[in-house]
Structures are given as structure tokens and as C-alpha cells.
Coordinates of C-alpha atoms in Angstrom, one line a residue:
M1 CA 11.3 61.8 16.0
K2 CA 13.8 60.2 18.4
N3 CA 16.2 63.1 17.9
K4 CA 13.4 65.6 18.5
F5 CA 12.5 64.0 21.8
L6 CA 16.2 63.8 22.8
F7 CA 16.6 67.5 22.0
L8 CA 13.6 68.4 24.2
F9 CA 14.9 66.1 27.0
L10 CA 18.3 67.7 26.9
A11 CA 16.8 71.2 26.8
V12 CA 14.6 70.6 29.8
S13 CA 17.5 69.0 31.7
A14 CA 19.7 72.0 31.0
S15 CA 17.1 74.4 32.1
Q16 CA 16.8 72.5 35.4
A17 CA 20.5 72.1 36.0
A18 CA 22.0 73.8 39.0
V19 CA 24.2 76.9 38.4
N20 CA 27.4 77.3 40.2
L21 CA 28.5 80.2 42.3
G22 CA 32.2 80.1 43.3
V23 CA 33.4 81.5 46.7
S24 CA 37.1 81.5 47.5
L25 CA 37.4 82.4 51.1
G26 CA 41.1 82.3 50.9
D27 CA 41.2 85.2 48.4
S28 CA 40.8 88.6 49.9
I29 CA 39.7 91.3 47.4
K30 CA 39.6 94.1 50.0
P31 CA 38.8 94.9 53.6
V32 CA 35.1 95.1 54.6
T33 CA 34.0 98.7 54.2
H34 CA 30.3 98.2 53.4
V35 CA 30.7 100.0 50.1
A36 CA 27.0 100.0 49.1
T37 CA 25.2 100.7 52.3
G38 CA 24.5 104.4 51.6
S39 CA 21.4 106.0 50.1
L40 CA 20.2 109.2 48.4
Y41 CA 18.1 111.3 50.8
G42 CA 17.8 108.1 52.9
L43 CA 18.4 110.2 56.0
T44 CA 16.7 113.4 57.2
E45 CA 16.9 115.5 60.3
S46 CA 14.2 113.3 61.9
L47 CA 14.0 110.0 60.0
P48 CA 14.7 107.3 60.6
S49 CA 13.6 108.2 64.1
N50 CA 15.9 105.6 65.9
I51 CA 19.4 105.7 64.5
E52 CA 20.8 103.1 66.9
R53 CA 18.0 100.6 66.2
D54 CA 17.4 101.0 62.4
V55 CA 20.6 102.6 61.0
A56 CA 23.6 101.5 63.0
P57 CA 23.1 97.8 62.4
L58 CA 23.5 98.4 58.6
K59 CA 27.0 99.9 59.2
P60 CA 26.1 102.7 56.7
N61 CA 29.0 104.0 54.6
V62 CA 28.1 107.2 52.8
F63 CA 24.8 109.1 52.5
L64 CA 24.2 111.5 49.7
S65 CA 22.5 114.7 51.0
P66 CA 21.5 118.1 49.7
A67 CA 24.0 120.8 50.6
R68 CA 21.0 123.0 51.7
S69 CA 17.4 122.2 52.2
G70 CA 14.2 124.3 52.8
N71 CA 12.5 127.0 50.9
G72 CA 14.1 127.9 47.7
R73 CA 16.1 124.7 47.6
Q74 CA 15.7 121.6 45.5
Q75 CA 14.9 119.5 48.6
P76 CA 12.7 120.7 51.5
I77 CA 14.4 118.6 54.2
G78 CA 17.5 116.6 54.9
G79 CA 20.3 119.2 54.4
A80 CA 23.8 117.8 54.9
F81 CA 24.6 120.0 57.9
L82 CA 21.4 118.8 59.6
V83 CA 21.9 115.1 59.1
A84 CA 25.7 114.8 59.6
P85 CA 25.5 115.0 63.4
R86 CA 22.9 112.2 63.5
V87 CA 25.3 109.6 62.1
E88 CA 28.8 110.7 62.9
S89 CA 29.0 108.5 66.0
I90 CA 28.1 105.3 64.0
G91 CA 30.8 106.0 61.4
A92 CA 28.7 107.1 58.5
K93 CA 29.8 109.9 56.1
I94 CA 27.8 112.6 54.2
Q95 CA 28.5 113.4 50.5
I96 CA 27.4 116.9 49.8
R97 CA 25.3 117.5 46.7
L98 CA 26.1 121.1 45.8
A99 CA 23.5 121.4 43.0
D100 CA 20.7 121.1 45.5
V101 CA 21.3 124.6 46.7
L102 CA 19.3 125.6 43.7
P103 CA 15.5 125.1 43.3
G104 CA 13.6 123.3 40.6
W105 CA 14.0 120.2 38.3
P106 CA 15.9 120.7 36.1
Y107 CA 17.8 123.1 38.4
K108 CA 17.1 126.8 37.9
F109 CA 20.7 128.0 37.4
Q110 CA 20.9 131.8 37.4
N111 CA 24.5 132.8 36.7
M112 CA 28.0 131.9 37.8
D113 CA 28.3 134.7 40.4
H114 CA 25.1 133.6 42.1
W115 CA 26.3 129.9 42.0
K116 CA 29.7 130.7 43.3
N117 CA 28.3 132.6 46.2
E118 CA 26.1 129.7 47.1
V119 CA 29.0 127.3 46.9
K120 CA 31.2 129.5 49.0
S121 CA 28.5 129.6 51.7
V122 CA 28.4 125.8 51.8
I123 CA 32.1 125.4 51.9
N124 CA 32.4 127.9 54.8
D125 CA 29.7 126.1 56.7
K126 CA 31.6 122.8 56.2
L127 CA 34.9 124.3 57.3
K128 CA 33.2 125.7 60.5
S129 CA 31.3 122.6 61.3
N130 CA 32.1 120.6 64.4
N131 CA 31.2 117.4 62.4
K132 CA 34.1 115.7 60.6
N133 CA 32.1 113.1 58.7
F134 CA 31.8 114.8 55.3
D135 CA 32.8 112.5 52.4
G136 CA 33.3 115.2 49.8
Y137 CA 31.5 117.6 47.4
E138 CA 29.5 116.3 44.4
I139 CA 29.6 119.4 42.2
W140 CA 26.5 118.7 40.0
N141 CA 23.8 116.1 39.6
E142 CA 23.0 114.5 36.2
P143 CA 24.4 117.3 34.0
N144 CA 23.4 115.3 30.9
D145 CA 19.8 116.0 31.8
T146 CA 19.8 119.0 34.1
W147 CA 22.4 121.4 32.8
K148 CA 20.3 123.8 30.7
S149 CA 22.6 126.9 30.6
N150 CA 24.3 128.2 27.5
I151 CA 27.6 128.1 29.5
D152 CA 29.7 125.0 28.7
F153 CA 29.4 122.6 31.5
N154 CA 33.0 121.3 31.5
S155 CA 34.9 124.6 31.1
G156 CA 32.3 126.7 32.9
L157 CA 30.4 125.1 35.7
W158 CA 32.8 122.2 36.5
K159 CA 36.2 123.9 36.1
Q160 CA 35.3 127.1 37.9
T161 CA 33.6 125.2 40.8
Y162 CA 36.5 122.8 41.0
D163 CA 39.0 125.6 41.3
L164 CA 36.9 127.3 43.9
I165 CA 36.8 124.2 46.1
R166 CA 40.5 123.6 45.7
Q167 CA 41.1 127.2 46.8
M168 CA 38.9 127.2 49.8
D169 CA 39.0 123.6 51.0
P170 CA 42.1 122.1 49.3
G171 CA 42.0 118.8 51.0
A172 CA 38.4 118.0 50.2
K173 CA 37.3 115.2 47.9
I174 CA 35.7 116.3 44.7
I175 CA 33.1 113.9 43.1
G176 CA 31.6 113.9 39.6
P177 CA 30.3 114.1 36.9
S178 CA 27.3 112.1 38.2
Y179 CA 25.7 111.4 34.9
S180 CA 22.2 109.9 35.1
F181 CA 23.6 106.8 33.5
Y182 CA 27.0 105.9 32.0
H183 CA 26.9 108.3 29.1
A184 CA 29.9 107.1 27.1
S185 CA 30.4 110.1 24.7
Q186 CA 29.9 112.7 27.4
M187 CA 32.1 110.8 29.9
E188 CA 34.9 110.7 27.3
A189 CA 34.6 114.4 26.6
F190 CA 34.6 115.1 30.4
I191 CA 37.6 113.0 31.2
K192 CA 39.6 114.4 28.2
Y193 CA 38.8 118.0 29.2
C194 CA 39.6 117.4 32.9
A195 CA 42.9 115.6 32.1
Q196 CA 44.0 118.4 29.9
N197 CA 42.9 121.2 32.3
N198 CA 43.9 119.9 35.7
C199 CA 40.4 119.4 37.1
L200 CA 40.0 115.6 37.3
P201 CA 37.6 114.6 40.1
D202 CA 39.1 112.6 43.0
V203 CA 36.2 110.1 42.6
V204 CA 34.4 109.4 39.3
S205 CA 30.6 109.0 39.7
W206 CA 27.6 108.0 37.6
H207 CA 24.2 106.5 38.3
Q208 CA 23.4 102.9 37.5
W209 CA 20.0 101.5 36.6
G210 CA 20.0 97.7 36.5
S211 CA 23.1 95.7 37.6
G212 CA 23.6 93.9 34.3
G213 CA 25.3 96.8 32.5
F214 CA 27.6 97.9 35.3
V215 CA 30.7 95.8 34.5
G216 CA 30.7 96.9 30.9
A217 CA 30.4 100.6 32.0
V218 CA 33.4 100.1 34.3
E219 CA 35.5 98.5 31.6
T220 CA 34.6 101.4 29.2
Y221 CA 35.6 104.0 31.9
R222 CA 38.9 102.2 32.8
A223 CA 39.8 102.3 29.1
L224 CA 39.3 106.1 29.1
E225 CA 41.8 106.4 32.0
K226 CA 44.4 104.5 30.0
K227 CA 43.6 106.5 26.9
Y228 CA 44.1 109.9 28.6
N229 CA 46.8 108.8 31.0
V230 CA 44.6 109.2 34.1
T231 CA 45.6 107.7 37.4
P232 CA 42.8 105.1 38.2
R233 CA 40.1 106.7 40.2
P234 CA 37.8 105.1 42.8
L235 CA 34.1 105.1 41.8
S236 CA 31.0 106.4 43.5
I237 CA 27.8 105.0 42.1
N238 CA 25.8 107.6 44.0
E239 CA 22.4 106.5 42.8
Y240 CA 21.5 102.8 42.0
S241 CA 18.4 100.8 41.6
S242 CA 16.6 98.2 39.5
T243 CA 15.3 99.5 36.2
E244 CA 11.8 98.9 37.7
H245 CA 11.9 101.7 40.3
S246 CA 9.1 100.1 42.3
E247 CA 11.7 97.4 43.2
E248 CA 14.0 99.9 44.9
G249 CA 15.7 98.2 47.8
C250 CA 14.5 94.7 46.8
P251 CA 16.8 92.1 48.3
G252 CA 17.2 89.7 45.4
L253 CA 17.8 92.5 42.9
S254 CA 20.2 94.3 45.2
V255 CA 22.6 91.4 45.6
P256 CA 24.2 91.6 42.1
F257 CA 24.7 95.4 42.5
I258 CA 26.5 94.9 45.8
A259 CA 28.5 92.0 44.5
K260 CA 29.8 93.9 41.5
F261 CA 30.4 97.1 43.4
E262 CA 32.6 95.2 45.9
R263 CA 34.4 93.3 43.0
H264 CA 35.1 96.3 40.7
G265 CA 36.6 99.1 42.8
V266 CA 33.6 101.1 43.9
E267 CA 34.3 103.3 46.9
S268 CA 30.7 104.2 47.8
A269 CA 27.3 103.5 46.4
M270 CA 23.9 104.9 47.4
I271 CA 20.5 103.4 46.9
S272 CA 18.2 105.6 44.8
W273 CA 15.2 107.7 45.8
W274 CA 12.3 107.4 43.4
F275 CA 9.5 108.0 45.9
V276 CA 9.6 111.7 46.5
P277 CA 7.2 111.8 49.5
L278 CA 9.3 109.3 51.3
P279 CA 12.8 110.6 52.2
G280 CA 14.5 109.2 55.3
R281 CA 13.7 105.6 54.5
L282 CA 17.3 104.6 53.6
G283 CA 16.3 104.0 49.9
S284 CA 13.1 102.0 50.6
L285 CA 14.8 99.6 53.2
L286 CA 12.2 100.9 55.6
T287 CA 8.5 101.1 54.7
K288 CA 6.5 104.3 54.4
D289 CA 5.5 103.7 58.1
N290 CA 9.2 103.4 59.1
E291 CA 9.1 99.6 59.6
R292 CA 11.8 97.2 58.5
G293 CA 11.2 95.9 55.1
G294 CA 12.8 92.9 53.4
G295 CA 15.6 95.0 52.0
W296 CA 16.6 96.1 55.6
W297 CA 17.4 92.5 56.5
L298 CA 19.5 92.0 53.4
Y299 CA 21.6 95.1 54.2
K300 CA 21.7 94.0 57.9
W301 CA 23.5 90.8 56.6
Y302 CA 25.8 93.0 54.7
G303 CA 26.4 95.2 57.8
D304 CA 27.2 92.2 59.9
M305 CA 30.1 91.4 57.6
S306 CA 33.6 92.1 59.0
G307 CA 37.2 91.0 58.2
Y308 CA 37.8 91.0 54.5
M309 CA 35.6 90.6 51.4
A310 CA 36.4 87.3 49.7
K311 CA 36.4 86.5 46.0
V312 CA 33.1 85.4 44.5
T313 CA 32.8 84.2 40.9
P314 CA 29.3 84.3 39.4
P315 CA 28.2 82.4 36.3
N316 CA 28.1 85.7 34.4
D317 CA 29.5 88.9 35.8
K318 CA 27.9 90.9 33.0
S319 CA 24.3 90.0 33.8
D320 CA 21.8 90.6 36.5
G321 CA 21.6 86.8 37.2
V322 CA 22.7 85.0 40.3
D323 CA 25.6 86.6 42.0
G324 CA 27.0 87.0 45.5
F325 CA 29.3 88.7 47.9
A326 CA 31.2 87.1 50.8
A327 CA 33.3 88.0 53.8
L328 CA 35.6 86.0 56.1
D329 CA 36.5 87.0 59.6
K330 CA 39.0 84.6 61.1
K331 CA 39.2 86.4 64.4
K332 CA 35.5 86.3 65.0
G333 CA 35.2 82.8 63.4
F334 CA 32.7 83.1 60.7
A335 CA 32.2 83.3 56.9
S336 CA 29.1 85.0 55.4
I337 CA 27.9 84.6 51.8
V338 CA 24.9 86.5 50.5
L339 CA 23.4 85.5 47.1
G340 CA 20.5 86.3 44.9
G341 CA 19.7 87.8 41.5
N342 CA 17.5 87.3 38.5
T343 CA 17.7 83.5 38.7
K344 CA 15.3 80.9 40.0
G345 CA 16.2 77.3 40.9
D346 CA 19.1 75.4 42.3
V347 CA 22.5 77.1 43.0
N348 CA 25.5 75.2 44.1
V349 CA 27.6 77.4 46.3
N350 CA 31.1 76.0 45.9
I351 CA 33.1 77.2 48.8
S352 CA 36.9 76.8 49.0
G353 CA 39.6 78.2 51.2
I354 CA 37.9 77.4 54.5
P355 CA 40.5 78.2 57.1
A356 CA 42.3 75.3 58.7
E357 CA 41.5 76.7 62.2
F358 CA 37.8 76.1 61.4
G359 CA 38.5 72.4 61.8
S360 CA 37.3 69.4 59.8
Q361 CA 33.6 70.2 60.4
V362 CA 31.7 73.4 60.1
N363 CA 28.2 74.4 60.9
V364 CA 26.3 75.9 58.0
S365 CA 23.0 77.8 58.2
V366 CA 21.0 78.8 55.2
E367 CA 18.3 81.5 55.5
Y368 CA 16.3 83.8 53.2
V369 CA 14.5 87.1 53.4
V370 CA 11.2 87.6 51.6
W371 CA 10.1 90.7 49.7
E372 CA 6.7 91.6 48.3
N373 CA 6.9 95.3 47.8
K374 CA 8.8 98.2 49.3
D375 CA 6.0 99.0 51.8
K376 CA 5.5 95.5 53.1
A377 CA 7.1 95.1 56.6
V378 CA 9.1 92.0 57.2
P379 CA 9.6 91.0 60.8
S380 CA 12.6 88.6 60.4
T381 CA 14.5 86.3 58.1
T382 CA 13.5 82.6 57.7
T383 CA 15.9 79.7 58.3
V384 CA 16.0 77.0 55.6
S385 CA 18.5 74.6 57.1
N386 CA 21.1 74.4 59.8
K387 CA 23.5 71.4 59.6
D388 CA 27.1 70.3 59.9
Y389 CA 29.3 69.8 56.9
D390 CA 32.5 67.8 56.6
V391 CA 35.3 69.9 55.2
S392 CA 37.6 68.2 52.7
G393 CA 40.7 70.2 51.4
G394 CA 39.1 73.4 52.7
K395 CA 36.1 72.9 50.6
I396 CA 32.3 72.3 50.9
T397 CA 29.4 72.7 48.5
V398 CA 26.1 74.1 49.9
P399 CA 23.0 73.8 47.7
V400 CA 20.6 76.7 47.8
N401 CA 17.3 76.7 46.0
I402 CA 16.2 80.3 45.0
T403 CA 12.4 80.1 44.9
N404 CA 11.8 83.8 44.1
T405 CA 14.0 86.3 42.3
K406 CA 13.0 89.0 44.7
Y407 CA 14.3 87.1 47.8
G408 CA 17.9 87.3 49.2
Y409 CA 19.7 84.3 50.7
R410 CA 22.5 83.9 53.2
V411 CA 24.9 81.0 53.8
Y412 CA 26.6 81.5 57.2
I413 CA 29.5 79.3 58.2
T414 CA 31.0 78.8 61.7
P415 CA 33.5 76.4 63.1
I416 CA 32.1 73.7 65.4
I417 CA 33.7 74.5 68.8
P418 CA 32.4 72.6 71.8
Q419 CA 31.4 74.8 74.7
A420 CA 34.1 74.6 77.4
P421 CA 35.5 76.7 80.2
Y422 CA 37.7 79.7 79.2
K423 CA 41.4 78.6 79.5
D424 CA 40.1 75.1 80.2
T425 CA 39.5 75.7 83.9
A426 CA 36.0 75.8 85.4
M427 CA 35.4 78.8 87.8
E428 CA 35.2 77.8 91.4
I429 CA 32.3 78.5 93.7
P430 CA 32.6 79.9 96.3
G431 CA 34.7 82.6 94.6
K432 CA 34.6 85.4 92.1
V433 CA 33.4 84.9 88.5
E434 CA 35.1 87.5 86.3
V435 CA 32.4 88.1 83.6
E436 CA 34.9 88.6 80.8
N437 CA 36.0 84.9 81.3
Y438 CA 32.9 83.4 79.7
D439 CA 33.1 80.0 78.1
V440 CA 34.5 79.4 74.6
G441 CA 32.2 77.9 72.0
G442 CA 31.1 81.0 70.1
S443 CA 27.9 82.9 69.5
G444 CA 24.7 81.1 70.3
K445 CA 26.6 78.6 72.5
A446 CA 28.7 80.4 75.0
Y447 CA 27.2 83.9 74.5
L448 CA 24.7 86.0 72.6
D449 CA 25.8 89.5 71.6
L450 CA 23.4 91.5 69.4
D451 CA 26.2 93.0 67.2
D452 CA 29.3 91.5 65.7
D453 CA 31.9 93.9 67.0
N454 CA 33.8 94.0 70.3
K455 CA 33.0 97.6 70.8
G456 CA 35.3 97.9 73.8
G457 CA 38.1 96.4 71.8
E458 CA 39.7 94.7 74.8
Y459 CA 40.8 91.3 76.0
R460 CA 39.1 88.8 73.6
E461 CA 38.6 88.8 69.9
D462 CA 34.9 87.9 69.3
A463 CA 31.6 89.8 69.4
V464 CA 31.3 90.3 73.1
D465 CA 31.9 94.0 74.1
I466 CA 34.7 94.1 76.7
V467 CA 36.0 97.3 78.3
K468 CA 38.7 98.2 80.8
A469 CA 37.5 98.4 84.4
G470 CA 40.0 99.5 87.0
D471 CA 42.9 97.0 86.9
G472 CA 40.8 94.4 85.0
Y473 CA 38.0 94.2 82.5
A474 CA 34.2 94.3 82.4
V475 CA 31.6 93.4 79.8
G476 CA 30.0 96.6 78.5
Y477 CA 27.8 98.1 75.8
T478 CA 25.2 95.6 76.9
Q479 CA 21.7 95.3 75.4
E480 CA 18.5 93.7 76.6
G481 CA 18.5 89.9 76.0
E482 CA 22.3 89.4 75.6
W483 CA 23.8 86.6 77.7
L484 CA 27.0 84.9 78.7
E485 CA 27.6 81.4 80.0
Y486 CA 30.2 80.1 82.4
T487 CA 31.2 76.6 83.4
V488 CA 31.5 76.6 87.2
K489 CA 32.5 74.0 89.8
V490 CA 30.6 74.2 93.1
A491 CA 32.5 72.9 96.1
E492 CA 29.5 71.7 98.1
K493 CA 25.7 71.9 98.3
E494 CA 24.6 75.0 100.2
D495 CA 23.2 78.5 99.9
Y496 CA 25.5 81.2 98.4
A497 CA 25.2 85.0 98.8
V498 CA 25.7 86.6 95.4
S499 CA 27.0 90.1 95.0
V500 CA 27.7 92.0 91.7
R501 CA 30.1 94.7 90.7
Y502 CA 28.6 97.0 88.1
A503 CA 28.5 100.5 86.6
T504 CA 25.7 102.2 84.8
S505 CA 24.2 105.6 84.1
S506 CA 21.1 104.0 82.7
E507 CA 17.8 103.5 84.4
N508 CA 16.0 100.1 84.7
T509 CA 19.1 97.9 84.2
G510 CA 19.8 94.5 85.8
M511 CA 20.4 90.9 85.2
K512 CA 19.0 87.4 85.6
L513 CA 21.0 84.3 86.6
Y514 CA 20.3 80.8 85.4
V515 CA 21.8 77.5 86.5
D516 CA 21.7 74.6 84.0
G517 CA 18.9 76.4 82.1
K518 CA 16.7 77.2 85.1
V519 CA 16.2 80.6 86.6
A520 CA 18.1 81.0 89.9
L521 CA 17.9 84.7 90.5
D522 CA 15.3 86.7 88.6
N523 CA 15.3 90.4 87.8
V524 CA 18.2 91.7 89.9
A525 CA 17.9 95.4 89.6
F526 CA 20.9 97.7 89.5
P527 CA 20.4 101.2 90.9
Q528 CA 21.4 104.0 88.5
G529 CA 24.9 105.2 89.0
A530 CA 26.8 108.3 88.0
D531 CA 28.4 106.9 84.8
W532 CA 29.9 103.8 83.3
E533 CA 33.3 104.2 85.0
T534 CA 32.2 104.4 88.6
Y535 CA 31.6 100.8 89.9
S536 CA 29.4 99.8 92.8
T537 CA 28.7 96.5 94.5
V538 CA 25.1 95.3 95.0
D539 CA 23.8 92.4 97.0
A540 CA 21.9 90.3 94.4
G541 CA 20.4 87.7 96.8
K542 CA 20.9 84.0 97.6
M543 CA 21.3 81.0 95.3
S544 CA 21.0 77.4 96.4
L545 CA 23.6 75.3 94.4
S546 CA 24.4 71.6 94.5
A547 CA 27.9 70.3 94.4
G548 CA 29.6 69.6 91.1
E549 CA 29.9 71.2 87.6
H550 CA 27.2 73.5 86.3
V551 CA 26.6 76.0 83.6
L552 CA 25.9 79.5 85.0
K553 CA 24.1 81.9 82.6
L554 CA 24.1 85.7 83.0
E555 CA 21.3 87.5 81.1
I556 CA 21.2 91.3 80.6
V557 CA 18.0 93.1 81.6
G558 CA 17.7 96.7 80.2
N559 CA 20.4 98.4 78.2
Y560 CA 23.9 99.6 78.8
V561 CA 25.2 98.3 82.1
N562 CA 28.9 97.3 82.6
I563 CA 29.4 94.2 84.8
D564 CA 32.8 93.5 86.3
W565 CA 32.3 90.3 88.4
L566 CA 29.9 88.1 90.3
N567 CA 31.0 87.0 93.8
F568 CA 29.6 83.8 95.4
E569 CA 30.1 83.6 99.2
S570 CA 29.1 80.6 101.3
E571 CA 26.4 81.4 103.9
K572 CA 28.3 79.1 106.3
T573 CA 31.4 81.2 105.9
I574 CA 29.4 84.3 106.5
A575 CA 27.9 82.8 109.6
I576 CA 31.2 81.6 110.9
G577 CA 32.8 84.9 110.2
K578 CA 30.3 86.9 112.2
P579 CA 31.7 88.3 115.5
T580 CA 30.1 87.1 118.7
L581 CA 30.1 90.7 119.9
H582 CA 28.7 93.3 117.5
A583 CA 29.8 96.8 117.4
V584 CA 27.1 99.4 117.8
P585 CA 25.9 100.2 114.3
H586 CA 26.4 103.8 113.2
E587 CA 23.8 105.9 111.4
A588 CA 24.2 106.0 107.6
S589 CA 22.4 107.7 104.7
Y590 CA 20.9 105.6 102.0
D591 CA 19.3 105.9 98.6
V592 CA 16.6 103.3 98.2
F593 CA 15.7 101.8 94.9
D594 CA 12.9 99.4 93.9
M595 CA 13.5 96.4 91.6
Q596 CA 13.0 98.5 88.5
G597 CA 15.9 100.7 89.5
R598 CA 13.7 103.7 90.4
L599 CA 14.7 105.8 93.4
V600 CA 11.8 105.6 95.9
A601 CA 13.3 107.0 99.1
K602 CA 16.2 108.8 100.8
L603 CA 16.6 108.0 104.5
K604 CA 19.0 107.4 107.4
A605 CA 19.1 104.1 109.3
F606 CA 21.2 102.1 111.8
G607 CA 21.9 98.8 110.0
S608 CA 19.6 96.4 108.0
E609 CA 16.8 96.0 110.6
S610 CA 16.5 99.8 110.9
L611 CA 16.5 100.1 107.1
R612 CA 13.8 97.5 106.8
S613 CA 11.6 99.3 109.3
K614 CA 12.1 102.7 107.7
I615 CA 11.6 101.5 104.1
S616 CA 8.4 99.9 105.2
A617 CA 7.2 103.1 106.9
T618 CA 8.3 105.3 104.0
V619 CA 7.4 103.3 100.9
K620 CA 4.4 101.6 102.4
R621 CA 4.3 98.6 100.1
P622 CA 5.9 95.2 100.3
G623 CA 8.7 94.1 98.0
T624 CA 12.4 93.9 97.6
Y625 CA 14.5 97.0 97.7
I626 CA 18.2 98.0 97.1
A627 CA 19.7 100.4 99.7
K628 CA 22.7 102.2 98.4
P629 CA 24.9 104.0 101.0
Q630 CA 25.4 107.6 99.9
T631 CA 29.0 107.5 101.2
G632 CA 29.9 104.4 99.1
G633 CA 30.2 100.8 100.1
K634 CA 28.3 97.7 99.5
M635 CA 24.6 98.0 98.7
L636 CA 22.0 96.0 100.7
R637 CA 19.1 94.0 99.5
I638 CA 16.2 94.5 101.8
S639 CA 12.9 92.5 101.8
V640 CA 9.8 94.3 103.2
K641 CA 6.6 92.3 104.0

């Protein structure tokens, strides 16, 4: 009886024991390329409707699209040449599915002449296209299920199409055979034939249902390469999903797929498309109403990764249980680890190789994203904890409790860097604050930038977007709500006139200024300019500052304004500098803008008092207005009562 109870106790204890997930940040397995962020038919000519908002943050890699769409084609919408222009600017590529030139399922193949004419038409369109973001040609789709002709697939359809592509577009990538699953016997026959007949695909592809069998399939395929003396090929898993198709895009079930794809040489992978009425939802990452689902947030974590992918060791690489993928970016100062899988309970995330430059303490946040079903919108992720860890020998262990196998989890590590002035010197007021010289301290302390890349690529190596501006730099690519902080030293208590050097072609842009967390200048509007290279100076108003050290915060209002500098000038200095005898003002032409940046008047005036009078008479409502000289020069801030 004792032995029976002891056995039960040990069994229960074992079932409750934490599993271990190893993360070696010091071991790079490859650069970050966001291998698995594509989808099958996840993009159409109209959906998602907002590419910048809902697609760009995912850093999409490759979408698989029909070569043609419309009447008489397999797909009614989403043709490759219609969608490629939508995503070229965000770096996404389009894999062209040639089989979709045909109608029906299985495809209604007529004869080789008809097929070749269709393929020639597609190749010619690709060669003539202004878009250069085509990944390659997938010759056929799921031939083990859809090839119904009495022509042999390998020697007929594949070989002849391969030769045609090589003749017309010799540099193009050819992808195949795209079996509906890893079909071992057919894959061996295909590879053997192609090796003997000089028609091996550049990228080998198949579809994967369930993550547990993927590693075994890869091992079986790599053995074929050795057997037939084939140079190792990159892989494209150009459809993947849980075996339960209703769970397409589910965060927890997606993690093991992504982890194994990153670990085992996959070049591109596309989420499946099981819900025929819903193309353009990025593989169920967006709901049927085009809202962000739980899967969107998981892939946003993936899209936020930069630097290199680090080595992750799961308890069992050949299962769909807990797994993870990780990235380290030393320049930007973060490590990101995403985990999940078909496991509930405690997971010890054992992290080694934390860079020495991160210091002896790091901040670790743990968050999760929920998932109920593919059509349930999820507004945000949820933070579990945020605390500091002591680093010993480059190692820490972070416990994560997985409460639901459908949820995804992220561990995010940043060095603890106290906020301090850039180059250890507070900026002096009165004087000019160059906006690119924001404090050190990192994201959430010294700045907030809504993406993780320095899109301008200039001056500093973190997430703030810095561009060249004349002989210096400016902060650009700005978005609503982003902010920067500066440690400033004010010489003496008094009022300071603030002017701003900016450039924008956007409407309704501006800024707010805070001092020590309190609003000091609210909703300073920037009149719309010609472009983002032509800078103007606007009078932003007055600020009353006390002597000593303060934290100045600049917050962006609106989207896409470049800001070069803020200038603080003592009102006393301005008063002393005024001449006792004034020259007679000359008449000038002005464009007058309200505080939303809208043009409300064009008029001529002799100086500020004349401007005030004419604005009052023309606009006929009180408020604050910006008068921009049409011939250039400093803009004036005019209050009308």
C-alpha cells in the first residue's frame, strides 16, 4: 500500500513539475528575416484595408498569391500583380502560384499547349512589371491531390514548365513540388527524377498540418538530398496550420511552427487559408470584420524582432509541446523570447548569454495574448509581471505559467540604463535643443517610438527615426503619441519664447511640450509645408521656466512631421535687443493657419499688429493663428480676441 501511495505521489509531482526551455542568447542561428510571417491569400487588392496599420508592423516576409484572379480562375480576387504594389514598400514579397491560372478544384487542366500559353502570359507580365518584389514561381499546388491528367506530373507538367521558366526568366526562383503534406514516397520519386533530369527546384516546398511532425519530415527530406547528391535546398512551407483548421492563426499553436521553421532552415512559410469567404485576413490574424485578433499580436511580437535569431532548445523538438523562438539585438538593447505550445503549467525559461553590456541587472517583462477563436477581436496584450533580475554569469531564469494552450507568451529583456543627458551634458536654456540629442535610457524612459527600427538610419542606433536635415539631423517618420525627453538646465527663472524648426507635407501635425511631466505648451500646430525636406521655423509661444535642471518632453501630434530643433530665447534678451527706433514695417503676404494646421486666410499686412487686425476681420472668430510669410522667414503666432 505504501508503495502504491508513493507511486501516486511521484506521478502527481512529476505531472506538476516545471518544464525547461533553454534560450542561448549568445548563439546566433541566423539573422532575423521573419521567416513565417507570410500567408496564403492573406492579402487581396483591397484587404487588409490599411497596410501601414495592420500589415507593416508584422514585417511580412512572403505572401503566396494566385498568378491570376477573376472569372475563369481558381481564385476570384487577390492576383499577384494586383497585390504586389500594395506591399513592396514594406519589404514583403509575392510568391506566384501558377496553378491558379486554371479554374476548379481539383484544377481543370486542359492540355500542355493551353497551360504553357497561360504560363508564358504570367511570365511576360512579371517581366514587364514595375514591381520587383516577386519571390518566385510555385509551379503547381498539391499535385498529390490535384494532378488528374494522364500526363506524368514529373516528366510532363513539372519538367516542361521548369524549362519554360528557365528559358524566359532564367534568374527566377522556382518552387515546388508543394505537396499537401510531406508525402515521403512521392517526394523521393520527385527528387530522384529532378536530380537526374536537371530540373531541381531552387526551393523545396510542402504543406504542414500540425507542428509535431515537421522536424521528422525535414530529416527525411535532408536524407533524400544526401542519397541523390542534391545540394541542400532552402524550404518553403507555403501552407501551415494546426490540424484543427478552426485554430488557424491561434497564438499558442503557432509558436512551435515558427520556432521549428526558424531552427530548421525554412526560407519562407505562409499561414493557411481554410476559410474560403475570408481572403485578405493574413491567415486569420485579423477577424472577419478586419479587426486584430489574438494571432495578430503574436505575429506583431515576431515582427518586432530584429538583430539575430538566438538558439532555443525545447523539451522535445519533435512534438507540438512547449517551444519558443528568440532574438537578440545588441544595438537596440533588447532580447525577445516568445513561447507557447500544447503544454499547460510552469515553464522555466533558462536564459544564458545575456550580453555583458546589458550590465549586472536587467528588466524583464512577461506578457501574454489571449485567443478564443479566429473571429474574436483582441484589443491588446496583457502584462503578467515587470521586474528586475540580477544577472549571474550572463544567466537568469524566468518562470512563466502557461494557463491556456491557445495563448502566446513573451519574455522581453532590456538593460537597466538610468535616464541621463545625451553625452552626459544637459542642454542649456536659453539655447537650442537639437531634437536628435534626446536622453539615454531607452524606450519607455527617454523616448517612445511606435516601431523598432531607426527608419532614417542616421546618427543613433536605437528605435528613434533620425534623418538628415541640412548640415545636421532631425527626428522623422513620426507618429501620433511618440515622445522624446531631454534633460535641460535653465539659467534663470523667466519667460522664454519658443520657436521650432520643422518640415512636413502632412496636415494637422504639431507637438506638445511638457516640463517635469506637466503640460507647458499644448497643441502647437505646424502649418502644412511643401515636403519633408523644406524646413520652416514657427513661433510656438512662451514658456515660464524656473532655474535649475528639468526634464523637457516633446510629444508628437498627428503623423509624419520632421523636427530639427527647439529654440528657447529669453524674453529679457528679446526686449533688450529691440531697437529704440523702429524701421517702418514693409507689407508682406502671409498664409494664415488655425491651430489644426488648416489654411484659413491669405492676406497682406504691415507687421504683427496689422496681421492681428486683418486676421480678426477676415476669419471673424477668436483664437490663436500661425501666419506664414509667403516669401519665407519666421512664422508668427498671432492671438485674436
